[in-house]
Short mmCIF file of C-alpha atoms in Angstrom, two decimals:
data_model
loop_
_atom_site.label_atom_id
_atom_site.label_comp_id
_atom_site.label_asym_id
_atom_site.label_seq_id
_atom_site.Cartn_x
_atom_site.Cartn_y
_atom_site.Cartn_z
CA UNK Q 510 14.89 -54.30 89.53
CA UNK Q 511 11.36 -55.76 89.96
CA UNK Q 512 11.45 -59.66 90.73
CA UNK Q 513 14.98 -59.83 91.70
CA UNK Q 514 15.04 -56.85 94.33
CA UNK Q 515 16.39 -59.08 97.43
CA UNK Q 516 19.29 -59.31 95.02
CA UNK Q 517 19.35 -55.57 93.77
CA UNK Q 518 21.96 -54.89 96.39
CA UNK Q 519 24.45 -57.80 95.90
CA UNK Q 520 24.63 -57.13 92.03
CA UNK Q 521 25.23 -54.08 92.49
CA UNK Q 522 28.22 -55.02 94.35
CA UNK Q 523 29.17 -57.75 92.07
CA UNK Q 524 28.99 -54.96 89.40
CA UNK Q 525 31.72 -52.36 91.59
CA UNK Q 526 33.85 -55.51 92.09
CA UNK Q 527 34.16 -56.44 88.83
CA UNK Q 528 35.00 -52.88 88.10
CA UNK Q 529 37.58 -52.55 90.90
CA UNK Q 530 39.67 -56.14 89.08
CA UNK Q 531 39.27 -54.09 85.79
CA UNK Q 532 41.73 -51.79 86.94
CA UNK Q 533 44.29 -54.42 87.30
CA UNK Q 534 46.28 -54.46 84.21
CA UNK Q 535 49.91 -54.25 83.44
CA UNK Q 536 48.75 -52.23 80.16
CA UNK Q 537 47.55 -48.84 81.39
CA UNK Q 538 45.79 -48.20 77.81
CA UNK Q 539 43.63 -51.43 78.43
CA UNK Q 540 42.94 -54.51 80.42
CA UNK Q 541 45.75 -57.06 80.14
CA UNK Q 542 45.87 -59.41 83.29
CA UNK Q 543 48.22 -62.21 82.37
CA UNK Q 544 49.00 -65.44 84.07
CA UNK Q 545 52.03 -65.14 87.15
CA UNK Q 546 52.17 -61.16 86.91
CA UNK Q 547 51.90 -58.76 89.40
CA UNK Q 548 48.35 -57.67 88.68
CA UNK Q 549 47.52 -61.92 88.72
CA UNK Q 550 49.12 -61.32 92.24
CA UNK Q 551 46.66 -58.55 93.18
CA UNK Q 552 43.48 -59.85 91.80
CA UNK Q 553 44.43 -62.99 93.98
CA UNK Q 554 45.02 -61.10 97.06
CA UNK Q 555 41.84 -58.50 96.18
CA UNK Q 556 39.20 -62.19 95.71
CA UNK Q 557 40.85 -63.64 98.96
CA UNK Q 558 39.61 -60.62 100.71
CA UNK Q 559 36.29 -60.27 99.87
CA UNK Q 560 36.25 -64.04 100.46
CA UNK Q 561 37.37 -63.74 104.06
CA UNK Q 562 34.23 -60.64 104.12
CA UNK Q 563 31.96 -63.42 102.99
CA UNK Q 564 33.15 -66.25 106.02
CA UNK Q 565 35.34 -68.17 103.56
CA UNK Q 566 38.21 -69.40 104.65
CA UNK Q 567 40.58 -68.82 101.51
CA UNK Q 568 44.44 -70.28 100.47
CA UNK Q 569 46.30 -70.36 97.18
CA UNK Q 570 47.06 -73.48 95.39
CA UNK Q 571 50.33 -74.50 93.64
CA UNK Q 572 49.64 -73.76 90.01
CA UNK Q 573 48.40 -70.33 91.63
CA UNK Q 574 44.44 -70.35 91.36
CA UNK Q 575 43.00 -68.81 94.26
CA UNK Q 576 40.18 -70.35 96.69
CA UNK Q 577 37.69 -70.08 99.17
CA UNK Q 578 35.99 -72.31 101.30
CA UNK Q 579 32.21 -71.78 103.30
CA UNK Q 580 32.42 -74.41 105.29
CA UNK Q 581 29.68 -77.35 105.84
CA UNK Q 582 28.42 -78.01 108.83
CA UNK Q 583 28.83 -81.53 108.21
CA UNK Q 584 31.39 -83.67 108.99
CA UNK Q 585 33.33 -85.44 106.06
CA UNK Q 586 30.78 -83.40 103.71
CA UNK Q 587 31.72 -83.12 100.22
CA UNK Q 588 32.36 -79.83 97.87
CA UNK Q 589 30.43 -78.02 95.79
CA UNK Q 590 32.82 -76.05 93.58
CA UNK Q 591 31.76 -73.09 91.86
CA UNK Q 592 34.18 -69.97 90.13
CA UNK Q 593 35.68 -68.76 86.67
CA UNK Q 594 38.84 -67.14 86.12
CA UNK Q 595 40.26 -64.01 86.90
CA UNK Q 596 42.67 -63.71 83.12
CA UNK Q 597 41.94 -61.82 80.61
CA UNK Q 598 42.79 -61.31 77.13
CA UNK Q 599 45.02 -58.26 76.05
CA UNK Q 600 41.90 -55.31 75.72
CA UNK Q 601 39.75 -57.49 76.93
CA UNK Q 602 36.48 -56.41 79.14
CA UNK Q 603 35.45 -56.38 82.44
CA UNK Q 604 33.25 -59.71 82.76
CA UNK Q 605 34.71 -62.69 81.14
CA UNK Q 606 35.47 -64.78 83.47
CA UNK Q 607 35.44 -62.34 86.75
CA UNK Q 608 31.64 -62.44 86.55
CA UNK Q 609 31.61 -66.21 87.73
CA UNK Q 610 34.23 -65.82 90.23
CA UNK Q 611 32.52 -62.46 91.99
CA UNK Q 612 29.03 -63.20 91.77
CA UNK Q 613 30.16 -66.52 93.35
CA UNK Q 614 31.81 -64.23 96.61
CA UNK Q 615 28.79 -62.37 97.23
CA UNK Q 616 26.36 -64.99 96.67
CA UNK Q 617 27.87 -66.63 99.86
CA UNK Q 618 28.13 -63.66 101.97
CA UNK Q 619 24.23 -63.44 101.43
CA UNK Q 620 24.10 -67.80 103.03
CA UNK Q 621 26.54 -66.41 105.88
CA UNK Q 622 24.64 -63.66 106.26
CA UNK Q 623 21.23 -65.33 107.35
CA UNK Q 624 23.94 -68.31 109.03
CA UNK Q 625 22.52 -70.88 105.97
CA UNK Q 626 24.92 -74.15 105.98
CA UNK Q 627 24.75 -77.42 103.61
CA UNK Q 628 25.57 -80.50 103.51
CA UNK Q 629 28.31 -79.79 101.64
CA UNK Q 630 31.41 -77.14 101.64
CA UNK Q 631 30.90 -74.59 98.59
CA UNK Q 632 34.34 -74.10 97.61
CA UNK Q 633 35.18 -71.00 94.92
CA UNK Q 634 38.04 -70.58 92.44
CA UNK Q 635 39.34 -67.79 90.91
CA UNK Q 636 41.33 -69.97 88.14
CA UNK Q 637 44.94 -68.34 87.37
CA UNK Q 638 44.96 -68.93 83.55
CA UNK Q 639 41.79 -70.11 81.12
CA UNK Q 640 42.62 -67.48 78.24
CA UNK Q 641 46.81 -69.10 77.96
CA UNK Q 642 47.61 -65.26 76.66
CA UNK Q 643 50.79 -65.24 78.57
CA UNK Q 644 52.04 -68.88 77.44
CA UNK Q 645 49.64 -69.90 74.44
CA UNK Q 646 48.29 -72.75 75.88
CA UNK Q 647 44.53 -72.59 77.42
CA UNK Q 648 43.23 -73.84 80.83
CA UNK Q 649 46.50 -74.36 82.73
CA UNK Q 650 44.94 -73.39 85.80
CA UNK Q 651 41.76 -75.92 85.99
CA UNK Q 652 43.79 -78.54 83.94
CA UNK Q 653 46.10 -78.57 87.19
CA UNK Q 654 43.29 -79.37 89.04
CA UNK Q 655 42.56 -82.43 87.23
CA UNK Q 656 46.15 -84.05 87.49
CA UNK Q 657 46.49 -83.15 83.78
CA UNK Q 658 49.37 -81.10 84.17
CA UNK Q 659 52.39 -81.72 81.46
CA UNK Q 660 56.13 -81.90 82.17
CA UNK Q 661 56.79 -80.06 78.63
CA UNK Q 662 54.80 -76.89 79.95
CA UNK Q 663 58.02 -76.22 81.98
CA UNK Q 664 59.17 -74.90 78.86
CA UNK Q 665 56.57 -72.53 77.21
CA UNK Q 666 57.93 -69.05 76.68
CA UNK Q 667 56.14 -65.86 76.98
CA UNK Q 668 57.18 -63.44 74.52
CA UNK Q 669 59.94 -61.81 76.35
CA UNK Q 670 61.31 -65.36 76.85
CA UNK Q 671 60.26 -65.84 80.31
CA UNK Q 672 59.43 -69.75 80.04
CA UNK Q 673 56.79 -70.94 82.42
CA UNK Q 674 59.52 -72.80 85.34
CA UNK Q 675 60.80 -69.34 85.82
CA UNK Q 676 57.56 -67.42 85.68
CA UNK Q 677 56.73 -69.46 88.40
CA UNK Q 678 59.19 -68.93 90.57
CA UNK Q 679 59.21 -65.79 90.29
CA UNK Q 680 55.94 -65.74 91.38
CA UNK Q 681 56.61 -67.86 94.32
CA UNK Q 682 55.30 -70.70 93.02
CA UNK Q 683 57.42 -73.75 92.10
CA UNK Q 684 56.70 -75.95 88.85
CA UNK Q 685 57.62 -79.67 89.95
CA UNK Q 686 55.19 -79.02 92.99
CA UNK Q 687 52.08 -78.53 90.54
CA UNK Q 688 50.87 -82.20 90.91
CA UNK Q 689 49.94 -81.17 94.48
CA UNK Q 690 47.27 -78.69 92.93
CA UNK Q 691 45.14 -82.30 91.36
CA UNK Q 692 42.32 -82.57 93.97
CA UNK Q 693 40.39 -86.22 94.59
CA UNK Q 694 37.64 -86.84 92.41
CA UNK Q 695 35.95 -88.97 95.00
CA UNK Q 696 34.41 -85.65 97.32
CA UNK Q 697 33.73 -83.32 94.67
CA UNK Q 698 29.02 -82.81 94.15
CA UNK Q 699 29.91 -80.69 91.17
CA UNK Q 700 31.52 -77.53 89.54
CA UNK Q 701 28.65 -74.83 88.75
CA UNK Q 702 30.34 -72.01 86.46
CA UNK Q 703 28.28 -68.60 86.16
CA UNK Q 704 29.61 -67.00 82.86
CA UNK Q 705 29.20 -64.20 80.26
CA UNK Q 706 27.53 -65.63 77.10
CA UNK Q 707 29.40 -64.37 74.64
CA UNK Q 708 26.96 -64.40 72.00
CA UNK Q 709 23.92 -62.82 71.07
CA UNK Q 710 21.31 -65.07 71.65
CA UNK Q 711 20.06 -64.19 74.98
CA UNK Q 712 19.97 -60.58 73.65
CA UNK Q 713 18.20 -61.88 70.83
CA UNK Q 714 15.08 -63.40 72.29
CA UNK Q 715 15.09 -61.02 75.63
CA UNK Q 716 16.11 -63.64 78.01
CA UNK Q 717 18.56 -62.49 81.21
CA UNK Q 718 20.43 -65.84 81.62
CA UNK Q 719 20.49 -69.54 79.86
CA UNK Q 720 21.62 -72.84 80.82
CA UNK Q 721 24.42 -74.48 78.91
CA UNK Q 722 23.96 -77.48 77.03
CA UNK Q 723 27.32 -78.20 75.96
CA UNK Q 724 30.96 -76.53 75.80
CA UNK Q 725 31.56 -77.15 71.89
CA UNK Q 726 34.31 -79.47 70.49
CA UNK Q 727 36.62 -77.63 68.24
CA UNK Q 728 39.06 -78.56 65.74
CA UNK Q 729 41.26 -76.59 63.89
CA UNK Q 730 43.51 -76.87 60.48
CA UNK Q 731 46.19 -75.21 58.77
CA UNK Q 732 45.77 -74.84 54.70
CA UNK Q 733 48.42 -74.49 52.58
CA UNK Q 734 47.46 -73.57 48.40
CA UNK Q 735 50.14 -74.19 46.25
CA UNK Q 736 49.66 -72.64 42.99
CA UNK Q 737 51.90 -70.83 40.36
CA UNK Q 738 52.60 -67.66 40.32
CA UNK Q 739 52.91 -65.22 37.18
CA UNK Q 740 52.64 -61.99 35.73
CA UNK Q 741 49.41 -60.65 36.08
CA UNK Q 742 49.14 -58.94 32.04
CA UNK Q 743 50.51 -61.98 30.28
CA UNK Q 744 49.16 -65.55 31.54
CA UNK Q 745 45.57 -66.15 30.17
CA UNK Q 746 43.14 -66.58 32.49
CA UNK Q 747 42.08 -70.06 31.29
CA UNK Q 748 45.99 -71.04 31.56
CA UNK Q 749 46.10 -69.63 35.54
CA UNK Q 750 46.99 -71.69 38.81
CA UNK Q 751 46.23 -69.04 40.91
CA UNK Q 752 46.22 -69.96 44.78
CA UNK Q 753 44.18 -67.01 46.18
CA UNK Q 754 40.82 -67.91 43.55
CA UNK Q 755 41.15 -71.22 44.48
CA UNK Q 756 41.24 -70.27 48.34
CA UNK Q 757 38.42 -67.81 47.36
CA UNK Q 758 36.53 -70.99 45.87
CA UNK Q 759 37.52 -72.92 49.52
CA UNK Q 760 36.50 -70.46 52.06
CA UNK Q 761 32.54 -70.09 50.43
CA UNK Q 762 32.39 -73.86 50.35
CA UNK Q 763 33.22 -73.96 54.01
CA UNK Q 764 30.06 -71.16 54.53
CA UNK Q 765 27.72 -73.05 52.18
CA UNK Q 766 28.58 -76.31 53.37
CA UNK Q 767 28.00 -75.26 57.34
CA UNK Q 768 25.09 -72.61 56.49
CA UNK Q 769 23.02 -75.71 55.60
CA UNK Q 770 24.51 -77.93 58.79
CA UNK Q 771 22.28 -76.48 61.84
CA UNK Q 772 24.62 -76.87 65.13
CA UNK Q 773 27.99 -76.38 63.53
CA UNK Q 774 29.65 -73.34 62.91
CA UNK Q 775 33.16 -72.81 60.42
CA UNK Q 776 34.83 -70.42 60.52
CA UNK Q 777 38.19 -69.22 58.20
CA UNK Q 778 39.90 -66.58 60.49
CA UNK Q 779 43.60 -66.40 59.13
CA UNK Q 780 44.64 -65.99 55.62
CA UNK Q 781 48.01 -65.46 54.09
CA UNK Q 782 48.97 -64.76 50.34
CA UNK Q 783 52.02 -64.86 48.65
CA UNK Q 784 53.44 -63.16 46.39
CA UNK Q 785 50.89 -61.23 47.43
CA UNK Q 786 52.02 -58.48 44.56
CA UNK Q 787 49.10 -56.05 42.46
CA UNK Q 788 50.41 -57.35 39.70
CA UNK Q 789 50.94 -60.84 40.16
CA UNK Q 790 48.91 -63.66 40.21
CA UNK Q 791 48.36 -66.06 43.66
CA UNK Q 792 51.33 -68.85 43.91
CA UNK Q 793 50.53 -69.62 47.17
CA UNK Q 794 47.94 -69.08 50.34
CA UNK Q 795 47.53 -70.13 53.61
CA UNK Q 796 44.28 -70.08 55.60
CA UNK Q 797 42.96 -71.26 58.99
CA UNK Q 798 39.42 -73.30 59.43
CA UNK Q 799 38.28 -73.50 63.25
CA UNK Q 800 34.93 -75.51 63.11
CA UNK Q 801 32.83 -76.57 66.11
CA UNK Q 802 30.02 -77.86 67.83
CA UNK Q 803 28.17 -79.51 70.48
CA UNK Q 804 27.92 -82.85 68.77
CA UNK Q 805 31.32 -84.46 67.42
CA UNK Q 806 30.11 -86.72 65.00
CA UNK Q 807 28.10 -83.88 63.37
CA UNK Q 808 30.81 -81.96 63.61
CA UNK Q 809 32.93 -84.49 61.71
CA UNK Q 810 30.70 -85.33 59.06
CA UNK Q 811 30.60 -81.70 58.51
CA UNK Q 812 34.60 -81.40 58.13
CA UNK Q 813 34.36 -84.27 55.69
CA UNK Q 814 32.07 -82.87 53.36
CA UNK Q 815 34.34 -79.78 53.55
CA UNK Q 816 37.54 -81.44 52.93
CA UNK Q 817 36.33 -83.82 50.02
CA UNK Q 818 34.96 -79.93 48.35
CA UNK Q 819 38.61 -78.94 49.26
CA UNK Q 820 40.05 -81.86 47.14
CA UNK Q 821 37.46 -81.13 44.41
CA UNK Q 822 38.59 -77.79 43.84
CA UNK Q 823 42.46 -78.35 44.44
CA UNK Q 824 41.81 -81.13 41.03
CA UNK Q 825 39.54 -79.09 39.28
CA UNK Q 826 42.15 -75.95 39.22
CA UNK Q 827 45.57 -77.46 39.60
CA UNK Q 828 46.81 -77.06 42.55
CA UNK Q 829 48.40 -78.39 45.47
CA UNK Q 830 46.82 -78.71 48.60
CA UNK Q 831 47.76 -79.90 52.06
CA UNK Q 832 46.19 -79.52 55.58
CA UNK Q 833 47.39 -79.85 59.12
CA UNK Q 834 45.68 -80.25 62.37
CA UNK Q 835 46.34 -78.24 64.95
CA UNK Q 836 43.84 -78.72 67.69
CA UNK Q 837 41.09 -80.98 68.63
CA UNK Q 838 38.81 -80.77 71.69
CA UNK Q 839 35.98 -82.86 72.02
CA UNK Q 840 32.50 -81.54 73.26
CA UNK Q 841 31.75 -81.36 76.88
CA UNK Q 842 27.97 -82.40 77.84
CA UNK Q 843 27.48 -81.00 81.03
CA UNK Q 844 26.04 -82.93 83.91
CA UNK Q 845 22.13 -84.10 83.15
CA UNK Q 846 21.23 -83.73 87.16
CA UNK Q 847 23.25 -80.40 87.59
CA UNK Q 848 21.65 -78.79 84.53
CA UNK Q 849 18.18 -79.82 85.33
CA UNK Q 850 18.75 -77.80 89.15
CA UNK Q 851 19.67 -74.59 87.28
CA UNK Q 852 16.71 -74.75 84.66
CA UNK Q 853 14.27 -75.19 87.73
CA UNK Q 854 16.19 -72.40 89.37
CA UNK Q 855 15.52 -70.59 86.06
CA UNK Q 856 11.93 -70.96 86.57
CA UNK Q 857 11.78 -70.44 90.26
CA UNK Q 858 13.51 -67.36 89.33
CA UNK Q 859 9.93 -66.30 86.91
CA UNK Q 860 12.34 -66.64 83.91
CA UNK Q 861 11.59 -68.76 80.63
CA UNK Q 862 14.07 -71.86 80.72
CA UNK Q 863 16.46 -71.59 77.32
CA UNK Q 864 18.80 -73.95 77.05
CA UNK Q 865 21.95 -73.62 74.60
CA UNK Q 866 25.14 -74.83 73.77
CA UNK Q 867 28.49 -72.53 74.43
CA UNK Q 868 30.48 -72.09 71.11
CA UNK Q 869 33.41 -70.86 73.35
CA UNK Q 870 35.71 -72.98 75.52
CA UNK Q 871 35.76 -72.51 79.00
CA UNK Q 872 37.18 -74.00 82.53
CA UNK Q 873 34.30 -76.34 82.61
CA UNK Q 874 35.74 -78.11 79.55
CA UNK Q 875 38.72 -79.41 81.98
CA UNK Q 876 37.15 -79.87 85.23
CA UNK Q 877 35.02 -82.24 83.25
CA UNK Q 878 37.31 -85.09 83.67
CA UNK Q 879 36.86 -85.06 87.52
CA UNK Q 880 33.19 -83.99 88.10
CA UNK Q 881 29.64 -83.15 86.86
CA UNK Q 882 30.30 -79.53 85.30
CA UNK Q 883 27.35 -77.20 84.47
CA UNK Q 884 27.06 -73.32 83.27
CA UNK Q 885 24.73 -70.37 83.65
CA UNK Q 886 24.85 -67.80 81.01
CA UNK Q 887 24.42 -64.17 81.67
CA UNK Q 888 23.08 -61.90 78.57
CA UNK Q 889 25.37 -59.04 77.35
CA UNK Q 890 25.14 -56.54 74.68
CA UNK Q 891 25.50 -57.84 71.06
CA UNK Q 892 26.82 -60.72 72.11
CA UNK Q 893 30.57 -58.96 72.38
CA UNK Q 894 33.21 -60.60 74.38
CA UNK Q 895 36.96 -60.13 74.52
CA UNK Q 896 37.15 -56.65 73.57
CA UNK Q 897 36.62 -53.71 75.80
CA UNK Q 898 32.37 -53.09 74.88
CA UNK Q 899 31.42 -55.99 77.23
CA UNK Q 900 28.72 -55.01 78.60
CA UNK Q 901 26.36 -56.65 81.07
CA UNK Q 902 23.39 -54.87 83.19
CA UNK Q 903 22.54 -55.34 87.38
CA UNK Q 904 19.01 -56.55 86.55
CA UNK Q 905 20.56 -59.24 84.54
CA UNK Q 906 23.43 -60.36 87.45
CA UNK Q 907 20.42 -59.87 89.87
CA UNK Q 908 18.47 -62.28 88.19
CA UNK Q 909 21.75 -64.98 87.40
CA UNK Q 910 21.94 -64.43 91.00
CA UNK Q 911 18.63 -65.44 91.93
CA UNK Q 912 19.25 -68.38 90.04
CA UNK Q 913 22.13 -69.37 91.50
CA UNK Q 914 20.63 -68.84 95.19
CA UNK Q 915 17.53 -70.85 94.24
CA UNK Q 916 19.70 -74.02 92.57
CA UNK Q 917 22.31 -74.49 95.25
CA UNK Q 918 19.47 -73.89 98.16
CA UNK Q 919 17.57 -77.04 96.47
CA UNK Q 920 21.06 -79.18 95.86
CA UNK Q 921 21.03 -82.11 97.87
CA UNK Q 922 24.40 -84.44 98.40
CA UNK Q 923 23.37 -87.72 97.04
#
């Protein structure tokens, strides 16, 4: 454990706790913790507890996000807010998200331990729903906190038709008293968020933990390739409107084009072909694009140059083409002063500073509109996320640990 022994013992319960929400699924084959289930109902109940171990004093809010509080010794102080979430994806792993929200717990059972107050209350979330599995729509939990919540949510469906107004009340929960989640901008220092990177890079140049940048902006598209289709032995090839080579043509232009664009990334995920026959040529395709980064007007000038390519090639082989959007998310800087406290707790901690931006959304994006947000990154193996290989060590939560110890000890309420 070396440098971060004094926290050898508190990672290694972060790591048993992490394992213990794991087990919380309603798939038995894999971990599947929706929003409003029963096992969202036990990992609430299972953070409050440790919580109350660490001399929080904890409640549940409306939308259903769990808290804590360790409270200030000041009066009137303001609140430090740190957490993740507590969803998952279907077969998802152990860390994403329940990392933050643990590591959090135990980090204040070590200030209650040796009776350490602030000048402010460190409150901790365990958000309800980042990953929007259950009702395919991301960061309902923190976007309640915000006051962002919308009246055409009440509708969402899962897909055994539960809509969301039910789900709630069958939790306990009720949907037109959500507004009463929004807490005041005016009291909150911050929103710290300790999270799984996700990525490789940390991996890549032997770092334990890096502080985040920026939360990408994304924006996605729908394609649609209208050729003409034919019988694969008797059109000649120079006479062809085939959809799928012309998609083919598409998809390398949106590599090429972002391979030479350094802080974007592209990516075609989806692709759908039709006739989609071995013996008949491409009439018609379909294809995603999902491209990203920390800087929006790079990110735009990118999509341009992609798009006028897209309209080159739709010309130059005669076919139809037309796009539609289907999300858009702007970047998310995080706070100057906030980031600044972890990279000094980064080198406090003996660790060389690396800062980078997160390609993957997160509850930071939405707290955003109410406070300075900021992000630690822990390493895990090659990077993989979402899928049951995540994979993250005790000498590497030690040492996000230490970080996180050595940041908030040094915040001061200005």
């Amino acid at each position: 454990m070396g440098e971060f022994a004094e926290f050898a013992e508190l990672a290694t319960q972060v790591m048993a706790r992490c394992e213990t929400l794991g087990t919380l699924s309603q798939d038995p084959a894999c971990l599947d913790r929706r929003y409003l289930t029963e096992q969202h109902k036990l990992a609430n109940q299972l953070a409050s507890g440790w919580m109350i171990e660490a001399g929080m004093t904890t409640w549940q809010d409306a939308v259903g996000n769990i808290w804590g509080r360790y409270t200030s010794s000041v009066p009137n102080a303001p609140r430090l807010i740190l957490g993740s979430h507590l969803d998952t994806v279907p077969n998802g792993g152990k860390y994403d998200g329940m990392l933050g929200v643990v590591a959090a717990i135990s980090l204040v059972a070590m200030f209650d331990g040796t009776q350490t107050k602030f000048p402010f209350h460190i409150d901790i979330v365990g958000f309800c729903d980042e990953e929007g599995t259950r009702f395919g729509t991301t960061l309902l939990g923190s976007r309640a906190l915000t006051g962002k919540w919308q009246e055409q949510w009440r509708h969402l469906k899962d897909e055994n038709g539960v809509n969301l107004e039910q789900a709630m009340a069958n939790f306990g929960l009720n949907f037109d008293a959500v507004n009463s989640a929004a807490i005041s901008r005016t009291d909150i220092l911050g929103y710290i968020e300790l999270h799984i990177e996700q990525g490789p890079v940390l991996e890549q140049e032997n770092l334990p933990v890096g502080v985040v940048s920026a939360i990408a902006g994304a924006k996605r598209f729908n394609f649609s390739v209208e050729g003409m289709a034919g019988h694969a032995g008797t059109v000649p090839m120079s006479m062809r409107r085939d959809a799928l080579c012309a998609s083919a043509e598409m998809l390398l232009a949106v590599e090429s084009i972002s391979l030479q664009r350094p802080g974007v990334v592209a990516t075609v995920g989806k692709i759908e072909n039709a006739p989609n026959g071995v013996n008949v040529i491409s009439g018609r395709t379909r294809f995603s694009l999902d491209i990203r980064s920390e800087d929006d007007e790079l990110r735009d000038s990118v999509l341009a140059e992609i798009l006028q390519k897209f309209d080159a090639i739709a010309h130059a082989r005669q076919i139809t083409l037309t796009r539609e959007q289907t999300h858009s998310a702007p970047a998310v800087h995080c706070d100057s002063q906030l980031k600044e406290a972890l990279v000094r707790g980064v080198e406090e901690s003996g660790i060389k500073p690396r800062v980078l931006a997160s390609g993957a959304g997160h509850d930071a994006m939405a707290i955003a509109d109410i406070c300075p947000v900021a992000m630690l990154f822990t390493r895990c193996k090659g990077g993989i996320s979402h899928h049951p290989a995540e994979s993250i060590t005790i000498d590497d939560v030690a040492a996000s640990l230490s970080v996180l110890y050595k940041t908030i000890s040094k915040l001061k309420h200005t």
